[in-house]
Amino acid sequence: MEAPDSSLLSVPHSSLRCSLVPVGNGNEPIDATVIATSTHSGVYKILCNPSSHDTHRVKIQVYDVQLEGTSLVIPFNPYLDNIIPVRTIDELNYPWRVAVSDDGYLMVSESLGDRVTIMDREGMKVKSFGGTEGTGNVKFLSPHGVAFTSDKFILVSDSHRIQKINIDGDCLASVGEEGTEPLQFKYPVGIAISPITGQVYVADSGNHHIQVLNPDLTFSHFFGSKGSANGQFLYPRDIAIDNQGFVYVTDWVNHRVQYFTPDGAFVALFGNEGSGPGQLNSPIGITIDNTATGLVYVSEWNNHRISVFTNEGLFVSSFGREGSSIDEFNSPKGLTFDKEGFLYICDYYNNRLVVY
């Protein structure tokens, strides 16, 4: 729940009552249970079991709290059929990855524009870095991975390196060159920052391993090697890290997702090549709904869809198909959640972000 000043409104969950009211069919409201989350004050889970696919209205009662001007944000449920996006953000130049800051700003790497663009939550451009018109002194060559650090700096992977820049577009540090040794890369792509240690995990795609850097961008360790066995990769593309520090990696050419302990020990894998439920075809982007469900979302380059799994790899659902309509994709790439539960997907060849 969001207060008029855009802060999250925290009330005891015992003061909340929720029900689903079927629209237009005269049935009785369906009671729901409200529980508080352990991670975010002002964010609650609503648990219910509708008996039909009809349209329902969510009814919320809050005792002893003035609700005037308060809004309720309900993220979509991946178990439902026919999920429809809320909007698109258009006129991007082949968007590759997207990240969201704690204060709601979007950052998108535009690979063929050689730039990184910052937008507000409505998709209005605030500034861009690199390219021909970017602010600051930073330059990119086909930027890919992007991430916000906890101290509000920006990390970007581009040609065999990782750059750290400030919000004005000035390069503060650059590490890496082409190679196979520590602090050398070959086409680094996805970047993820551990919420526990602050370490930076890089999908070093051409070297078929994950390189881990310390928060100051010094070298920590590698894990993985080229191959198809457990713990090996063929062109890893993206990384997501859950609230316990477990690391999930899209293993692109092996058509699977693998996950590891924080120090890189193999735990399990899921997915195999195909287009059926639970199968993957060139999985490329990955994100975890760490705020609410803990579900893992994977974008599939060749299946033009998003597949959803539990954090243990059990298939939940998928949505999307090839095309350019609002609920279709043309080779989706990076994706991420914001703290309010909205999902942003880079729809690469349609040159847009799709927001669910």
mmCIF file of C-alpha atoms in Angstrom, residues 54-259:
data_model
loop_
_atom_site.group_PDB
_atom_site.id
_atom_site.type_symbol
_atom_site.label_atom_id
_atom_site.label_comp_id
_atom_site.label_asym_id
_atom_site.label_seq_id
_atom_site.Cartn_x
_atom_site.Cartn_y
_atom_site.Cartn_z
ATOM 1 C CA ASP A 54 -14.521 -14.691 -13.554
ATOM 2 C CA THR A 55 -13.607 -11.033 -13.033
ATOM 3 C CA HIS A 56 -13.295 -10.106 -9.351
ATOM 4 C CA ARG A 57 -12.908 -6.836 -7.519
ATOM 5 C CA VAL A 58 -10.461 -6.693 -4.610
ATOM 6 C CA LYS A 59 -12.044 -5.185 -1.497
ATOM 7 C CA ILE A 60 -9.684 -3.940 1.227
ATOM 8 C CA GLN A 61 -10.658 -2.707 4.687
ATOM 9 C CA VAL A 62 -8.120 -1.069 6.995
ATOM 10 C CA TYR A 63 -9.199 -0.277 10.514
ATOM 11 C CA ASP A 64 -8.103 2.951 12.264
ATOM 12 C CA VAL A 65 -6.164 4.249 9.240
ATOM 13 C CA GLN A 66 -7.090 7.204 7.055
ATOM 14 C CA LEU A 67 -7.084 5.834 3.499
ATOM 15 C CA GLU A 68 -7.804 8.984 1.524
ATOM 16 C CA GLY A 69 -5.222 9.296 -1.215
ATOM 17 C CA THR A 70 -3.822 5.808 -0.556
ATOM 18 C CA SER A 71 -3.287 3.450 -3.495
ATOM 19 C CA LEU A 72 -3.100 -0.325 -3.552
ATOM 20 C CA VAL A 73 -0.685 -2.005 -5.972
ATOM 21 C CA ILE A 74 -1.394 -5.666 -6.748
ATOM 22 C CA PRO A 75 1.226 -7.415 -8.946
ATOM 23 C CA PHE A 76 -0.024 -9.992 -11.382
ATOM 24 C CA ASN A 77 -0.317 -13.636 -10.352
ATOM 25 C CA PRO A 78 1.707 -15.916 -12.653
ATOM 26 C CA TYR A 79 -0.718 -18.784 -12.046
ATOM 27 C CA LEU A 80 -3.507 -16.963 -13.906
ATOM 28 C CA ASP A 81 -4.259 -17.412 -17.599
ATOM 29 C CA ASN A 82 -4.274 -14.574 -20.141
ATOM 30 C CA ILE A 83 -1.922 -12.158 -18.378
ATOM 31 C CA ILE A 84 -2.132 -8.765 -20.094
ATOM 32 C CA PRO A 85 0.621 -6.106 -19.898
ATOM 33 C CA VAL A 86 -0.257 -2.754 -18.377
ATOM 34 C CA ARG A 87 1.773 -0.728 -20.883
ATOM 35 C CA THR A 88 4.791 -0.615 -23.190
ATOM 36 C CA ILE A 89 7.716 1.825 -23.275
ATOM 37 C CA ASP A 90 8.592 2.282 -26.938
ATOM 38 C CA GLU A 91 11.282 3.795 -29.163
ATOM 39 C CA LEU A 92 14.244 1.996 -27.647
ATOM 40 C CA ASN A 93 17.198 0.850 -29.749
ATOM 41 C CA TYR A 94 17.418 -2.918 -29.255
ATOM 42 C CA PRO A 95 17.088 -3.021 -25.445
ATOM 43 C CA TRP A 96 19.231 -5.769 -23.936
ATOM 44 C CA ARG A 97 19.002 -5.492 -20.146
ATOM 45 C CA VAL A 98 16.936 -3.506 -17.646
ATOM 46 C CA ALA A 99 17.491 -2.649 -13.972
ATOM 47 C CA VAL A 100 15.399 -0.663 -11.467
ATOM 48 C CA SER A 101 16.812 1.527 -8.698
ATOM 49 C CA ASP A 102 15.408 1.588 -5.175
ATOM 50 C CA ASP A 103 13.767 4.936 -5.944
ATOM 51 C CA GLY A 104 12.043 3.612 -9.054
ATOM 52 C CA TYR A 105 14.242 4.771 -11.939
ATOM 53 C CA LEU A 106 14.651 2.419 -14.900
ATOM 54 C CA MET A 107 18.002 1.787 -16.568
ATOM 55 C CA VAL A 108 18.098 0.136 -20.006
ATOM 56 C CA SER A 109 21.106 -0.859 -22.075
ATOM 57 C CA GLU A 110 20.492 -0.163 -25.764
ATOM 58 C CA SER A 111 23.029 -2.390 -27.471
ATOM 59 C CA LEU A 112 22.924 -1.012 -30.999
ATOM 60 C CA GLY A 113 22.726 2.572 -29.757
ATOM 61 C CA ASP A 114 25.902 2.083 -27.672
ATOM 62 C CA ARG A 115 24.167 3.819 -24.795
ATOM 63 C CA VAL A 116 22.473 3.354 -21.450
ATOM 64 C CA THR A 117 19.217 5.241 -20.866
ATOM 65 C CA ILE A 118 17.702 6.286 -17.525
ATOM 66 C CA MET A 119 13.907 6.733 -17.373
ATOM 67 C CA ASP A 120 11.340 7.435 -14.693
ATOM 68 C CA ARG A 121 8.784 4.784 -13.785
ATOM 69 C CA GLU A 122 6.382 6.084 -16.453
ATOM 70 C CA GLY A 123 9.023 5.615 -19.158
ATOM 71 C CA MET A 124 9.941 9.266 -19.621
ATOM 72 C CA LYS A 125 13.610 9.655 -20.543
ATOM 73 C CA VAL A 126 15.692 11.399 -17.851
ATOM 74 C CA LYS A 127 19.184 11.102 -19.363
ATOM 75 C CA SER A 128 21.407 8.802 -21.359
ATOM 76 C CA PHE A 129 25.065 7.868 -21.227
ATOM 77 C CA GLY A 130 27.290 6.970 -24.176
ATOM 78 C CA GLY A 131 26.080 7.005 -27.759
ATOM 79 C CA THR A 132 26.252 10.250 -29.720
ATOM 80 C CA GLU A 133 24.267 12.459 -27.326
ATOM 81 C CA GLY A 134 24.948 11.009 -23.883
ATOM 82 C CA THR A 135 26.028 13.056 -20.883
ATOM 83 C CA GLY A 136 29.317 12.514 -19.058
ATOM 84 C CA ASN A 137 32.551 11.082 -20.374
ATOM 85 C CA VAL A 138 31.677 7.390 -20.488
ATOM 86 C CA LYS A 139 31.661 5.497 -23.814
ATOM 87 C CA PHE A 140 30.257 2.063 -24.572
ATOM 88 C CA LEU A 141 30.661 -0.518 -27.298
ATOM 89 C CA SER A 142 27.439 -2.545 -27.388
ATOM 90 C CA PRO A 143 26.537 -2.381 -23.668
ATOM 91 C CA HIS A 144 24.791 -5.430 -22.235
ATOM 92 C CA GLY A 145 24.459 -6.022 -18.487
ATOM 93 C CA VAL A 146 23.394 -3.210 -16.153
ATOM 94 C CA ALA A 147 23.022 -3.013 -12.376
ATOM 95 C CA PHE A 148 22.542 -0.414 -9.644
ATOM 96 C CA THR A 149 24.864 -0.731 -6.654
ATOM 97 C CA SER A 150 23.602 -0.185 -3.119
ATOM 98 C CA ASP A 151 25.442 3.158 -3.000
ATOM 99 C CA LYS A 152 23.668 4.350 -6.179
ATOM 100 C CA PHE A 153 26.430 3.852 -8.708
ATOM 101 C CA ILE A 154 25.928 2.043 -12.013
ATOM 102 C CA LEU A 155 27.713 -1.019 -13.384
ATOM 103 C CA VAL A 156 27.683 -1.760 -17.119
ATOM 104 C CA SER A 157 29.250 -4.629 -19.066
ATOM 105 C CA ASP A 158 30.336 -3.930 -22.602
ATOM 106 C CA SER A 159 33.330 -4.942 -24.732
ATOM 107 C CA HIS A 160 35.439 -7.247 -22.490
ATOM 108 C CA ARG A 161 35.122 -4.998 -19.434
ATOM 109 C CA ILE A 162 32.972 -3.748 -16.569
ATOM 110 C CA GLN A 163 32.575 0.001 -16.083
ATOM 111 C CA LYS A 164 31.444 1.784 -12.940
ATOM 112 C CA ILE A 165 29.834 5.170 -13.569
ATOM 113 C CA ASN A 166 28.036 7.795 -11.540
ATOM 114 C CA ILE A 167 24.592 9.250 -12.184
ATOM 115 C CA ASP A 168 26.146 12.062 -14.249
ATOM 116 C CA GLY A 169 27.636 9.584 -16.711
ATOM 117 C CA ASP A 170 31.258 9.910 -15.608
ATOM 118 C CA CYS A 171 33.373 6.744 -15.618
ATOM 119 C CA LEU A 172 34.770 6.162 -12.116
ATOM 120 C CA ALA A 173 36.463 2.822 -12.773
ATOM 121 C CA SER A 174 36.932 0.319 -15.585
ATOM 122 C CA VAL A 175 38.184 -3.229 -15.128
ATOM 123 C CA GLY A 176 38.876 -5.860 -17.724
ATOM 124 C CA GLU A 177 40.385 -6.617 -21.094
ATOM 125 C CA GLU A 178 40.001 -9.553 -23.455
ATOM 126 C CA GLY A 179 41.427 -12.742 -22.021
ATOM 127 C CA THR A 180 40.869 -15.712 -19.737
ATOM 128 C CA GLU A 181 42.682 -14.675 -16.548
ATOM 129 C CA PRO A 182 41.249 -12.916 -13.465
ATOM 130 C CA LEU A 183 39.819 -9.484 -14.377
ATOM 131 C CA GLN A 184 39.880 -10.480 -18.049
ATOM 132 C CA PHE A 185 36.670 -11.175 -19.952
ATOM 133 C CA LYS A 186 35.368 -12.402 -23.273
ATOM 134 C CA TYR A 187 31.992 -10.854 -24.069
ATOM 135 C CA PRO A 188 30.651 -10.358 -20.518
ATOM 136 C CA VAL A 189 26.861 -10.094 -20.516
ATOM 137 C CA GLY A 190 24.662 -10.335 -17.412
ATOM 138 C CA ILE A 191 25.585 -8.691 -14.110
ATOM 139 C CA ALA A 192 24.034 -9.381 -10.703
ATOM 140 C CA ILE A 193 24.948 -8.024 -7.266
ATOM 141 C CA SER A 194 24.564 -10.197 -4.182
ATOM 142 C CA PRO A 195 22.102 -8.618 -1.708
ATOM 143 C CA ILE A 196 24.110 -10.234 1.101
ATOM 144 C CA THR A 197 27.796 -9.645 0.267
ATOM 145 C CA GLY A 198 27.631 -6.923 -2.382
ATOM 146 C CA GLN A 199 29.832 -9.059 -4.637
ATOM 147 C CA VAL A 200 29.370 -8.651 -8.392
ATOM 148 C CA TYR A 201 28.625 -11.783 -10.430
ATOM 149 C CA VAL A 202 29.385 -11.529 -14.154
ATOM 150 C CA ALA A 203 28.275 -13.977 -16.856
ATOM 151 C CA ASP A 204 31.577 -14.174 -18.757
ATOM 152 C CA SER A 205 29.898 -15.673 -21.775
ATOM 153 C CA GLY A 206 32.796 -16.323 -24.147
ATOM 154 C CA ASN A 207 34.851 -17.868 -21.351
ATOM 155 C CA HIS A 208 31.941 -20.121 -20.304
ATOM 156 C CA HIS A 209 32.193 -19.303 -16.621
ATOM 157 C CA ILE A 210 30.989 -16.907 -13.935
ATOM 158 C CA GLN A 211 33.538 -14.405 -12.666
ATOM 159 C CA VAL A 212 32.906 -12.969 -9.202
ATOM 160 C CA LEU A 213 34.261 -9.569 -8.206
ATOM 161 C CA ASN A 214 34.385 -7.934 -4.810
ATOM 162 C CA PRO A 215 32.374 -4.724 -4.277
ATOM 163 C CA ASP A 216 35.499 -2.666 -5.108
ATOM 164 C CA LEU A 217 35.768 -4.618 -8.420
ATOM 165 C CA THR A 218 38.840 -6.589 -7.385
ATOM 166 C CA PHE A 219 38.874 -10.275 -8.322
ATOM 167 C CA SER A 220 37.302 -12.848 -5.979
ATOM 168 C CA HIS A 221 36.877 -16.175 -7.808
ATOM 169 C CA PHE A 222 35.607 -18.061 -10.875
ATOM 170 C CA PHE A 223 33.227 -20.966 -11.127
ATOM 171 C CA GLY A 224 32.181 -23.076 -14.103
ATOM 172 C CA SER A 225 33.899 -24.239 -17.279
ATOM 173 C CA LYS A 226 32.993 -25.060 -20.882
ATOM 174 C CA GLY A 227 30.763 -28.082 -21.323
ATOM 175 C CA SER A 228 27.367 -29.665 -20.683
ATOM 176 C CA ALA A 229 27.940 -31.461 -17.386
ATOM 177 C CA ASN A 230 26.545 -30.203 -14.102
ATOM 178 C CA GLY A 231 28.227 -26.922 -13.226
ATOM 179 C CA GLN A 232 29.490 -26.351 -16.760
ATOM 180 C CA PHE A 233 28.208 -23.771 -19.260
ATOM 181 C CA LEU A 234 27.915 -23.093 -22.950
ATOM 182 C CA TYR A 235 27.703 -19.309 -23.233
ATOM 183 C CA PRO A 236 26.029 -18.306 -19.944
ATOM 184 C CA ARG A 237 23.958 -15.217 -20.533
ATOM 185 C CA ASP A 238 22.393 -13.846 -17.359
ATOM 186 C CA ILE A 239 22.404 -14.162 -13.572
ATOM 187 C CA ALA A 240 19.852 -13.673 -10.793
ATOM 188 C CA ILE A 241 20.477 -13.949 -7.051
ATOM 189 C CA ASP A 242 17.792 -14.689 -4.468
ATOM 190 C CA ASN A 243 17.461 -13.361 -0.931
ATOM 191 C CA GLN A 244 19.546 -16.241 0.467
ATOM 192 C CA GLY A 245 22.387 -15.599 -1.973
ATOM 193 C CA PHE A 246 21.768 -18.579 -4.276
ATOM 194 C CA VAL A 247 22.883 -17.863 -7.832
ATOM 195 C CA TYR A 248 20.742 -18.724 -10.886
ATOM 196 C CA VAL A 249 22.346 -18.715 -14.360
ATOM 197 C CA THR A 250 20.819 -19.025 -17.832
ATOM 198 C CA ASP A 251 22.925 -21.609 -19.669
ATOM 199 C CA TRP A 252 22.087 -20.452 -23.180
ATOM 200 C CA VAL A 253 23.293 -23.123 -25.620
ATOM 201 C CA ASN A 254 22.581 -25.934 -23.135
ATOM 202 C CA HIS A 255 18.933 -24.703 -22.964
ATOM 203 C CA ARG A 256 18.727 -24.834 -19.173
ATOM 204 C CA VAL A 257 19.016 -22.894 -15.922
ATOM 205 C CA GLN A 258 21.527 -23.921 -13.272
ATOM 206 C CA TYR A 259 21.681 -22.698 -9.714
#
